[in-house]
Structure formats: C-alpha cells, structure tokens
CSV table of C-alpha atoms and ligand atoms in Angstrom, one decimal:
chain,number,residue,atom,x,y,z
A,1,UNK,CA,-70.7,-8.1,32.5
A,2,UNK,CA,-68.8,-5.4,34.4
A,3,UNK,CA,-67.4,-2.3,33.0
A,4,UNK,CA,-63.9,-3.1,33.6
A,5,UNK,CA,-64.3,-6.3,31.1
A,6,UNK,CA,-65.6,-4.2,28.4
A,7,UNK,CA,-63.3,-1.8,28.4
A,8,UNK,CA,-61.1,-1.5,25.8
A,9,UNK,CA,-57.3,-2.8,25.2
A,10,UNK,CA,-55.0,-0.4,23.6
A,11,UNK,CA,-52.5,-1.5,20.9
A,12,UNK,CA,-49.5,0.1,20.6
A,13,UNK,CA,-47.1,-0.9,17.8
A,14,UNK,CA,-50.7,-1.7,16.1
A,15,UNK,CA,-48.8,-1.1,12.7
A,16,UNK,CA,-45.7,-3.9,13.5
A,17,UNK,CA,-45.5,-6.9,13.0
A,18,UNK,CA,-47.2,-8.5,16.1
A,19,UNK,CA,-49.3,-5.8,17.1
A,20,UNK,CA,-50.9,-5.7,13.9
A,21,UNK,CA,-51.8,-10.1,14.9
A,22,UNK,CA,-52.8,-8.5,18.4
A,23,UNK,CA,-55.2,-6.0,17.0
A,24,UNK,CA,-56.4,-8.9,14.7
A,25,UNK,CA,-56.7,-11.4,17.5
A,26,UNK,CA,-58.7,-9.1,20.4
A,27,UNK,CA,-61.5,-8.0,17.6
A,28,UNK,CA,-62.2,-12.2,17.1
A,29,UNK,CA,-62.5,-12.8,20.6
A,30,UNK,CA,-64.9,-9.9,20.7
A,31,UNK,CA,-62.8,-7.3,22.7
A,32,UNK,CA,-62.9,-3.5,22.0
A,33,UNK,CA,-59.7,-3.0,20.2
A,34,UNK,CA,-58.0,0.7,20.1
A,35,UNK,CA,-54.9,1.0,17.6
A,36,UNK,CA,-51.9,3.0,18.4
A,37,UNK,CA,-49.5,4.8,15.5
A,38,UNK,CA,-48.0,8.0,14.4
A,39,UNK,CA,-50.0,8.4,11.4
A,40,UNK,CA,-53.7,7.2,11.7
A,41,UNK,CA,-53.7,8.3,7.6
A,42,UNK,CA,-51.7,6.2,6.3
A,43,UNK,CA,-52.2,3.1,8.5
A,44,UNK,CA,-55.2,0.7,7.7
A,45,UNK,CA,-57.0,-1.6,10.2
A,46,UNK,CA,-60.7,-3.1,10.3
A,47,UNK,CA,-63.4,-0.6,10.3
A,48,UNK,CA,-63.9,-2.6,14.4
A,49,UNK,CA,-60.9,-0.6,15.6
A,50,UNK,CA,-60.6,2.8,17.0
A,51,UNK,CA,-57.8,4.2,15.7
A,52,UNK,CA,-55.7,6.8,17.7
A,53,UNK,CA,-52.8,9.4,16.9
A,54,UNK,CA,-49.7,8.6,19.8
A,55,UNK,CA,-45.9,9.4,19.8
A,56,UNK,CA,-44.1,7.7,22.6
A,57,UNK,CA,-41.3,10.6,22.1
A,58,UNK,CA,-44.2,12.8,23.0
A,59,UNK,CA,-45.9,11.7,26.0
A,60,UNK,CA,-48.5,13.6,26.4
A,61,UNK,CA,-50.1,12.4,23.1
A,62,UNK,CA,-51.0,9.1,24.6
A,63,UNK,CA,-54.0,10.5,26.8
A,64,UNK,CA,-56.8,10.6,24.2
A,65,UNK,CA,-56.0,7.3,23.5
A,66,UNK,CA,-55.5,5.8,26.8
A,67,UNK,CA,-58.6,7.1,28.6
A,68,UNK,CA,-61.0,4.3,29.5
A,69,UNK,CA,-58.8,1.6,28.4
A,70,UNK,CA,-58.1,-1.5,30.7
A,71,UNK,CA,-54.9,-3.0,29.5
A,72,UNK,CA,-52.4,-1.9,26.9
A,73,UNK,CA,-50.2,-4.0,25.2
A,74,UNK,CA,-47.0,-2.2,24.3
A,75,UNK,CA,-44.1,-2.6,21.6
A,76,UNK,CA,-41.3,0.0,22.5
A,77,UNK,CA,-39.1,0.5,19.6
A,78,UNK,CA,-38.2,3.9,20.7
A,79,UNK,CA,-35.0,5.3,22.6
A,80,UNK,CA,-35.3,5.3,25.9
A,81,UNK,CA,-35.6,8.9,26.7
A,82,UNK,CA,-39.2,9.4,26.9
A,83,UNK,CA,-39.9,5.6,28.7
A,84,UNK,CA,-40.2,7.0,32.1
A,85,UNK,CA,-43.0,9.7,31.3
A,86,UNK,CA,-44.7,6.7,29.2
A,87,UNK,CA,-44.6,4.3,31.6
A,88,UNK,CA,-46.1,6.6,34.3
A,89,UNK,CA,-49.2,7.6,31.8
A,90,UNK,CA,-50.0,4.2,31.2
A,91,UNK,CA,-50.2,3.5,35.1
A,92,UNK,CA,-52.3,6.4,35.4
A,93,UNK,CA,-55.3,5.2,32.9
A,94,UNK,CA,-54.8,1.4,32.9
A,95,UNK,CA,-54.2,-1.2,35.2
A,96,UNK,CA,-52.4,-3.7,33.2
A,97,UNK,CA,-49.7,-3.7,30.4
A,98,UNK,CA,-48.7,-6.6,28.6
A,99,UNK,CA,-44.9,-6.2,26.8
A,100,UNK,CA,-43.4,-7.7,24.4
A,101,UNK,CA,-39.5,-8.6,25.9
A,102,UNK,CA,-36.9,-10.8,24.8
A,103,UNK,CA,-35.6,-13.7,26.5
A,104,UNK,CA,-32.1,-11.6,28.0
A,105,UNK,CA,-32.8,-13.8,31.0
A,106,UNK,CA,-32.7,-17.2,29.9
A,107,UNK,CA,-29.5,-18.7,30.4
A,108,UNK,CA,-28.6,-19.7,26.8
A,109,UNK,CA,-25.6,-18.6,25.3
A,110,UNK,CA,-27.7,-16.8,22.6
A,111,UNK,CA,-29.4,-15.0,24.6
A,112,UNK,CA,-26.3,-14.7,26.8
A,113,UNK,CA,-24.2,-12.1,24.9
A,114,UNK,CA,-23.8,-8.3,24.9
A,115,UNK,CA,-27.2,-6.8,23.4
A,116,UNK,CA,-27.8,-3.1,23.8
A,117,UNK,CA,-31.5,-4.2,23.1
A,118,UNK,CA,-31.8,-6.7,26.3
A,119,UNK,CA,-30.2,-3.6,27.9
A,120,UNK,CA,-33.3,-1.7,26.7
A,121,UNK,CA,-35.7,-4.3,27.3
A,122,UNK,CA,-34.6,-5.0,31.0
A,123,UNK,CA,-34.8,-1.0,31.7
A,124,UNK,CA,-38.2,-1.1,30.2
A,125,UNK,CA,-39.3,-3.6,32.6
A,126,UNK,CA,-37.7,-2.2,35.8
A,127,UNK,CA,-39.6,1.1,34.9
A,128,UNK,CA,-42.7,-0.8,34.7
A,129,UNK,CA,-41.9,-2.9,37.9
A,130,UNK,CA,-41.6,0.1,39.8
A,131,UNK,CA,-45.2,2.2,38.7
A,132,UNK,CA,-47.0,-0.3,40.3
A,133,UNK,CA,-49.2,-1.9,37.1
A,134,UNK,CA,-50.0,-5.1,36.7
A,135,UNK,CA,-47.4,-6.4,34.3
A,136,UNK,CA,-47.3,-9.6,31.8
A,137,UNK,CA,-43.7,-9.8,30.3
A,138,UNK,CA,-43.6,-12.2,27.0
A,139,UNK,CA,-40.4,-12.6,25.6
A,140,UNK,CA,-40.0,-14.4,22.3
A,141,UNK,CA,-37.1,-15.4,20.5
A,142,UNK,CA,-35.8,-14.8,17.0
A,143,UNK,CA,-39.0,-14.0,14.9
A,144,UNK,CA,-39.6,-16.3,11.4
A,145,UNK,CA,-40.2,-12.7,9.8
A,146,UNK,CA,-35.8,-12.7,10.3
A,147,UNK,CA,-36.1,-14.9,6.8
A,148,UNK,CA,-37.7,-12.5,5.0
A,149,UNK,CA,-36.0,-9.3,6.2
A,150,UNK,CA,-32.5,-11.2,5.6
A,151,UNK,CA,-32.7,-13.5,2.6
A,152,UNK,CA,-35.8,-12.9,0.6
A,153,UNK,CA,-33.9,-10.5,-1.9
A,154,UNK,CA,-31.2,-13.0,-2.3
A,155,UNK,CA,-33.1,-16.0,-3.0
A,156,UNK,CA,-35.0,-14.5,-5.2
A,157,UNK,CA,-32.1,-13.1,-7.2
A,158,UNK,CA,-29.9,-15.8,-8.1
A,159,UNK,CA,-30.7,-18.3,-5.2
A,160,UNK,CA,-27.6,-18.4,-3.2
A,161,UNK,CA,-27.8,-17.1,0.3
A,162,UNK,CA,-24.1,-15.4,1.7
A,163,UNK,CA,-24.5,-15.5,5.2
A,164,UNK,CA,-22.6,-16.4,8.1
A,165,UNK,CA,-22.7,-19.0,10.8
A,166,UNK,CA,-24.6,-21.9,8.1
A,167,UNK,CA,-24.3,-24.3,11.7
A,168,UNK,CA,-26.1,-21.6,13.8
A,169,UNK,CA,-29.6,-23.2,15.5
A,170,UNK,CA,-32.5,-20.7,16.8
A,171,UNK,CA,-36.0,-21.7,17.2
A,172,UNK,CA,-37.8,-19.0,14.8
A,173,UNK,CA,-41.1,-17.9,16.3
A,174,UNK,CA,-44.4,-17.1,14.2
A,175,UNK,CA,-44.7,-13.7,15.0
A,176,UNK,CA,-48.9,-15.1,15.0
A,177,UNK,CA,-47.8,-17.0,17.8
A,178,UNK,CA,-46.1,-14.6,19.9
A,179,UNK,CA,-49.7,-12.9,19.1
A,180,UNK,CA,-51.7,-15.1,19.9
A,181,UNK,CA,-50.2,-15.7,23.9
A,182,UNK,CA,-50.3,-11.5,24.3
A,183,UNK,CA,-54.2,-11.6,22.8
A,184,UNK,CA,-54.9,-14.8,25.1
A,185,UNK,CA,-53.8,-13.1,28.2
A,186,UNK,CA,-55.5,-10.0,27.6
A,187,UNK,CA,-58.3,-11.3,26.8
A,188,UNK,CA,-58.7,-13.9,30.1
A,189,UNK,CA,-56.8,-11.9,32.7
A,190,UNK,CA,-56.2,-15.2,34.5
A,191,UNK,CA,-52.6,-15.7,33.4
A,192,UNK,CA,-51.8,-12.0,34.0
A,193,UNK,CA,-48.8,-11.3,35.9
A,194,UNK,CA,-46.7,-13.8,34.1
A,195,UNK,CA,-43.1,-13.9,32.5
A,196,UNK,CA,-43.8,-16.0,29.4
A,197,UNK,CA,-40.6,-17.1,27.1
A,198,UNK,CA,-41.9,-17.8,23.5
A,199,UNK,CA,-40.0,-20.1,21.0
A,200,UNK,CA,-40.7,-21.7,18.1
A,201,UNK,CA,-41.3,-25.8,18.2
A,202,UNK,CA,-38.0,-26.6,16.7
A,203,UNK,CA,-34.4,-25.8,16.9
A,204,UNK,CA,-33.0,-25.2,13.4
A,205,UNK,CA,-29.9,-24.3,11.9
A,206,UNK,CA,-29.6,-21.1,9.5
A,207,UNK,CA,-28.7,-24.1,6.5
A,208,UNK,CA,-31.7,-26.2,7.5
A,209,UNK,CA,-33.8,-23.0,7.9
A,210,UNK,CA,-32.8,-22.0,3.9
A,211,UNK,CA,-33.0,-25.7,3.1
A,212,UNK,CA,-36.7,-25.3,3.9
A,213,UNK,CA,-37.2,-22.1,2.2
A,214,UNK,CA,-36.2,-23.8,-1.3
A,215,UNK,CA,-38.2,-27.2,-0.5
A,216,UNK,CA,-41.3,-24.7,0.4
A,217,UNK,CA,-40.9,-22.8,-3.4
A,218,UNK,CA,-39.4,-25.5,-5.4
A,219,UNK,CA,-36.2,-24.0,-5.6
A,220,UNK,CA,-33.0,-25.2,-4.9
A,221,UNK,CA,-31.2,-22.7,-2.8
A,222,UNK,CA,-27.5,-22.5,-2.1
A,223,UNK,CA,-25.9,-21.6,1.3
A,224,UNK,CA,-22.6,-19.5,0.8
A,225,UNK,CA,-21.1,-19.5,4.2
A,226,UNK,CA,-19.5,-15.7,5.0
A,227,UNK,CA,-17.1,-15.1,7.3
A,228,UNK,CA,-18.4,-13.0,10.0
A,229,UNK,CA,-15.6,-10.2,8.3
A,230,UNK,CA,-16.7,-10.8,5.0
A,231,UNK,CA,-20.7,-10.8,6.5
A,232,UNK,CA,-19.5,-7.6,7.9
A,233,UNK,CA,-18.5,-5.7,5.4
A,234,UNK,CA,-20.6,-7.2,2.0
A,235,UNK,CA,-24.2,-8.1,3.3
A,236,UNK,CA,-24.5,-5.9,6.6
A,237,UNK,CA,-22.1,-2.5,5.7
A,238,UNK,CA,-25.1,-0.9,5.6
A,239,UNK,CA,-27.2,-1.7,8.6
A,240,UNK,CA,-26.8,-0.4,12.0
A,241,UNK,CA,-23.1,-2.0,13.6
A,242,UNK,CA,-24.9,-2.2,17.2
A,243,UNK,CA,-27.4,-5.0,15.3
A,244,UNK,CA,-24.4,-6.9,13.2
A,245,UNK,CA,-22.3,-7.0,16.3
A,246,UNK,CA,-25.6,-8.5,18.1
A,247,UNK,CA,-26.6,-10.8,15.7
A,248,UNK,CA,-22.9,-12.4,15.0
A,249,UNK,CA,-22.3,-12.5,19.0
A,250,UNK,CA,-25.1,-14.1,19.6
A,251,UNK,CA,-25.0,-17.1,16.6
A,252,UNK,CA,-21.1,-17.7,16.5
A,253,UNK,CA,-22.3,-18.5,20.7
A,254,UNK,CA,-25.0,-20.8,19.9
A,255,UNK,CA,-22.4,-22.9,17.3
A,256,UNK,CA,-22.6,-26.0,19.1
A,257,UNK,CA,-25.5,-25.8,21.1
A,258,UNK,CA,-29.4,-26.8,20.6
A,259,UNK,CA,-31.7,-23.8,20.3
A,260,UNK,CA,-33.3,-23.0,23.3
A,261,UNK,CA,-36.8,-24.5,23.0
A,262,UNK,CA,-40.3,-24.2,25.4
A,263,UNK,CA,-43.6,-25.3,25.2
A,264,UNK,CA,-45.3,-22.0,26.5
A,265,UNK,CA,-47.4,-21.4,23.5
A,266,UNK,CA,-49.4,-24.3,23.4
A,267,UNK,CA,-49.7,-24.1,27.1
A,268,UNK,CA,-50.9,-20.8,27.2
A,269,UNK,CA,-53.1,-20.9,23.9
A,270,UNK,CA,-54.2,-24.3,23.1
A,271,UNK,CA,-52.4,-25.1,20.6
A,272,UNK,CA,-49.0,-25.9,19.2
A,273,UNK,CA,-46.7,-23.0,18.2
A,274,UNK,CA,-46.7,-23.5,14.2
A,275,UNK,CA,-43.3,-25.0,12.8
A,276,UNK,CA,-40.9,-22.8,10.6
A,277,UNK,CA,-41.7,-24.9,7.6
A,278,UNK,CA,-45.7,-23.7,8.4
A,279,UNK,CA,-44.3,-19.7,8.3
A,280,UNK,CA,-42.5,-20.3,4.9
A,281,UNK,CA,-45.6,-21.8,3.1
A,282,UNK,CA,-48.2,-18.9,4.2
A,283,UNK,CA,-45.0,-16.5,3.2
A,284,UNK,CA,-43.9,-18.5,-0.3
A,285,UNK,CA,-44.4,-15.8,-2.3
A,286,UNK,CA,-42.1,-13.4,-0.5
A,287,UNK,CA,-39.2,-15.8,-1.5
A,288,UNK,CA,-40.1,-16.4,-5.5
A,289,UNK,CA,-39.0,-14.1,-8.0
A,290,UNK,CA,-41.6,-12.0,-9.5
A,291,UNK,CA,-42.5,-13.5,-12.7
A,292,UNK,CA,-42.4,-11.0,-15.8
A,293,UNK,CA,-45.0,-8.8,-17.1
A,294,UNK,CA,-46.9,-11.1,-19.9
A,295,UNK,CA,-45.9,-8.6,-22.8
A,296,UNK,CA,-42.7,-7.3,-21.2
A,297,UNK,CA,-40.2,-6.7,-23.9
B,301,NAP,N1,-37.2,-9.4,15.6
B,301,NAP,C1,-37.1,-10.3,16.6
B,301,NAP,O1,-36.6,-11.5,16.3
B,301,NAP,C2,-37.5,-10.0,18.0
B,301,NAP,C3,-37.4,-11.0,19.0
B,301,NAP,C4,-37.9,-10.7,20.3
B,301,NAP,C5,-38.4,-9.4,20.5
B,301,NAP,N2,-38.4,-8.5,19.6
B,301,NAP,C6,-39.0,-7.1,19.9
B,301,NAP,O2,-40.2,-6.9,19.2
B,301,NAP,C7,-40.3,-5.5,19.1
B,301,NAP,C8,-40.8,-5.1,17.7
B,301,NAP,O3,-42.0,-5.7,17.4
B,301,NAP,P1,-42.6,-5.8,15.9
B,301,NAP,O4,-41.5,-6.5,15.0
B,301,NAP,O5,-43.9,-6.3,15.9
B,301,NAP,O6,-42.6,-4.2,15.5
B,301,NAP,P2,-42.4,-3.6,14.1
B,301,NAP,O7,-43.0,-4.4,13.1
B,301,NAP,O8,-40.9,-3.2,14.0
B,301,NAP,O9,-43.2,-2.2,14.2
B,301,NAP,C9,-42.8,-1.2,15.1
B,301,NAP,C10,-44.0,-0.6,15.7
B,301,NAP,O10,-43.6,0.4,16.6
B,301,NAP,C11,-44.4,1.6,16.4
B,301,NAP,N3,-43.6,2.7,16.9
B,301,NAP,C12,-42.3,3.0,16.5
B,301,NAP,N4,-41.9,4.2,17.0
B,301,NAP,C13,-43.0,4.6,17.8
B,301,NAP,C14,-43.2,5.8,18.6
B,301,NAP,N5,-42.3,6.7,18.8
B,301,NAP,N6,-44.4,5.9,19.2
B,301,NAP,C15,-45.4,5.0,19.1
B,301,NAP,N7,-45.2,3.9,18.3
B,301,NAP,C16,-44.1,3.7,17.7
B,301,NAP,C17,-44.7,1.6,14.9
B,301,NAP,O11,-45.9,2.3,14.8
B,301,NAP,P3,-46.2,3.5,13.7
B,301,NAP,O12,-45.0,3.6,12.8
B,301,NAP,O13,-47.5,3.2,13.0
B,301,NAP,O14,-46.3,4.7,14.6
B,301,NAP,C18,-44.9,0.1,14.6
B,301,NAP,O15,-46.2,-0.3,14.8
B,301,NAP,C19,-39.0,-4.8,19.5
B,301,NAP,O16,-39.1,-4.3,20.8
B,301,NAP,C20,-38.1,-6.0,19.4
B,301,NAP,O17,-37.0,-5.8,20.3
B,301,NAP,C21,-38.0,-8.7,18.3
C-alpha cells in the first residue's frame, strides 16, 4: 500500500449532521479519520478518530490538523470572509477536497429562486476551482433532518402542524445518504472529480411528508395550512428572514411541479437512497411526546 492511501481524511463539520455519518463511515471502511470542531472538549467521537481544534474564521488554526492528510471533506457554514485563506491552506496540505453543495444548478424551479446560500455555495466552489485541488462537488437536496427541526415540537404538542405550502413536493434526503456518497468517494478516489446531485427516492408533498410522520408514531396528525404571511409572522418571526424568505420562494415555486428526483445514490454507493418513511422510523421518537415521569404528581 502506498503512503498516499493511508493517509488520513480530514472531517470538517465532524460535529454536523453529515460529517458526523462521514466520520462514521471512513472509520468502517478502515480509513484514518481526523475530526474537525471548535471545541475538541465538548465534542465526542470514537476513540478511532483524531480529534483536532480548527476555526475556519481563523485560518491559520487549520495546519495542525491538515498536515499529512490526503483529502478533506468540508462543510462551510461560515461567512464568507475567511473562505479564501481556507481554501488556499487546504490546497497547500491536501490534494483533494470533497464539499458538500446544493443543487443551485439544477434547473428546477426550487432550486431556481433567490438563495443567498446558493450564492455562498457557488463562491465556495469558484474559490476552490481556481486553487487548483482536486475537487468533488455533492449537492443534496432538502435534508429529512428539515422534519425534525420544523415540526417535531408541534406534533408532539397537540398534533397539528401550521405550516405553509401543505401541496409543496421536495425529495427529503437521508442525511446517511448524502454520507454515504462523500465517504464512498473518499474512500475509492475513482469517482473523484465529480459533480454529484443527491435526492431522496421520492417526491413528496409537505402533507404526505406529515401524513407519514403520524402513520410512523401512531398518531394522527393534522396539517393547518399558513399563509405564507401568517407562516411569517407566527411560526418563523423568530428565525433569520434571509431563511424564511428562502424557504417560501423556493416551495410556493415548486406548487405544481414534481420534486426533482436522481438516482445518483445508488449509483454511486450500491444501494438505494432510503425513502422518507425509512428516516421517520429510525427518528420516531423525536416526534412522540415524552411520556410522564411514573410518579409525577
Ligand atoms: N439542510 C439542508 O436541507 C441542506 C441541503 C443541502 C445542503 N446543505 C448544506 O449542508 C451544510 C450543513 O451541513 P450539516 O447540516 O451537516 O451541518 P450542521 O449539522 O449544521 O453542523 C455544522 C458544522 O459546521 C461546523 N462549523 C461551524 N462553524 C465553523 C467554523 N467557523 N469553523 C469550523 N467548523 C465550523 C460545526 O462544528 P463545531 O461546532 O464542532 O465547530 C458543525 O460540525 C450547509 O453548508 C448547508 O448549506 C443543507
């Protein structure tokens, strides 16, 4: 074996929700795995993993943990500012970077409106297209995780989900999927160099998508369709307007139209993407209502 296939892949966004899957993934297929976060003290990974301190907003931080390694697989949740200095480290040490995208380039009107994060997401990967690594671009749609993060609360509250856009079909991706193509291709460098689009198997409306959250728990669960005003200022007044205006854009678009839908996950790993309803039942218990304390007054 040569020393370049030994060396190590470094995980960045090793905390997150996929990174976490990649970390997972690269230890099973026997690769050396080093973990990426802020704070190495609070975060918890196999006792496999090297774990190392980085801040993107602090380039320089990134050496210790970029020596030696082969490939990187990077998550950039970070403003922009600091993208350039980061990009050019990573071409310094490593000689291929795998990053999870978004599909801004598939001509669907989803993915079709005004999104400050395509924006982000299409400067990332000019600054990479221009330092000369080897790049792998995998752009998944809407994760499944979305169900949790949006409607767990409510269904386990009274039931009834308020949300707009009930007709609105995406094709919600296991983040274990999106995974499980970024640890395949670091793994087997053949299909490096790619531009991968990841969906989930099936296009499903919001309604159909909560309809299979209650069959999943035993629960019937009501869908209260919102107006986008009233989604506005009830549910969302809280979060960030730059997301609400890019999630309503993007589903009042789609009305009308099948979810963009591809194959690439089984091509690329083997094996079917798993369905939504598959994502619900391994995540059932984020959705029930936490039973009371036996003795609870
Ligand atoms: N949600 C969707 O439907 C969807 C669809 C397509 C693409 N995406 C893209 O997926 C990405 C998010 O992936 P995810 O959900 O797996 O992530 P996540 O669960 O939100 O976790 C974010 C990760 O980023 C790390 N991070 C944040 N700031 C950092 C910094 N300054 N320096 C180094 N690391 C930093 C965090 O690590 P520590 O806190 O441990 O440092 C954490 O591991 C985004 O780029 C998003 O646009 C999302």
């Amino acid at each position: 074996m040569t020393e370049a296939r030994v060396a190590p892949v470094l995980v960045t966004g090793a905390t997150g929700r996929v990174g976490g899957e990649v970390v997972a993934g690269l230890l099973r297929s026997g690769v050396p795995v080093r973990a990426l976060t802020r704070r190495p003290d609070g975060a918890v990974f196999p006792a496999a993993v090297d774990v190392f301190a980085g801040d993107f907003s602090v380039p320089e931080s990134l050496d210790v943990a970029l020596q030696g390694v082969r490939a990187v697989f990077l998550v950039w949740t970070e403003s922009p500012a600091t993208l350039q200095a980061v990009i050019e480290r990573i071409a310094s040490y490593a000689s291929h970077v795998v990053f999870l995208s978004s599909p801004h380039q598939t001509p669907h009107p989803f993915f079709q409106q005004p999104n400050p994060m395509a924006r982000l997401h299409a400067d990332i990967e000019r600054t990479i297209a221009n330092s000369g690594l080897r790049s792998t671009i995998i752009r998944p749609g809407m994760f499944a995780s979305g169900a949790k993060l949006w409607w767990a609360d409510m269904i386990q509250r009274d039931g009834v989900v308020r949300w707009p856009y009930a007709a609105a079909e995406t094709a919600p991706i296991d983040e274990r999927d999106v995974a499980a193509v970024a640890t395949q291709i670091l793994r087997d460098e053949t299909r490096a160099g790619g531009d991968y689009v990841l969906t989930g198997p099936e296009s499903l409306s919001q309604a159909e998508q909560v309809a299979i959250i209650g069959e999943c728990i035993g629960r019937a669960i009501r869908f209260e369709e919102l107006t986008p005003d009233e989604f506005r200022n009830e549910i969302a007044r809280t979060w960030p307007s730059l997301v609400v205006d890019m999630l309503l854009d993007a589903w009042g678009a789609t009305i009308g139209h099948k979810s963009f839908v591809t194959n690439t996950v089984a091509d690329v790993t083997g094996s079917p993407a798993r369905t939504f309803r598959e994502w619900v039942a391994d995540n059932a218990d984020a959705f029930r209502a936490p039973r009371p304390h036996a003795g609870a007054d």
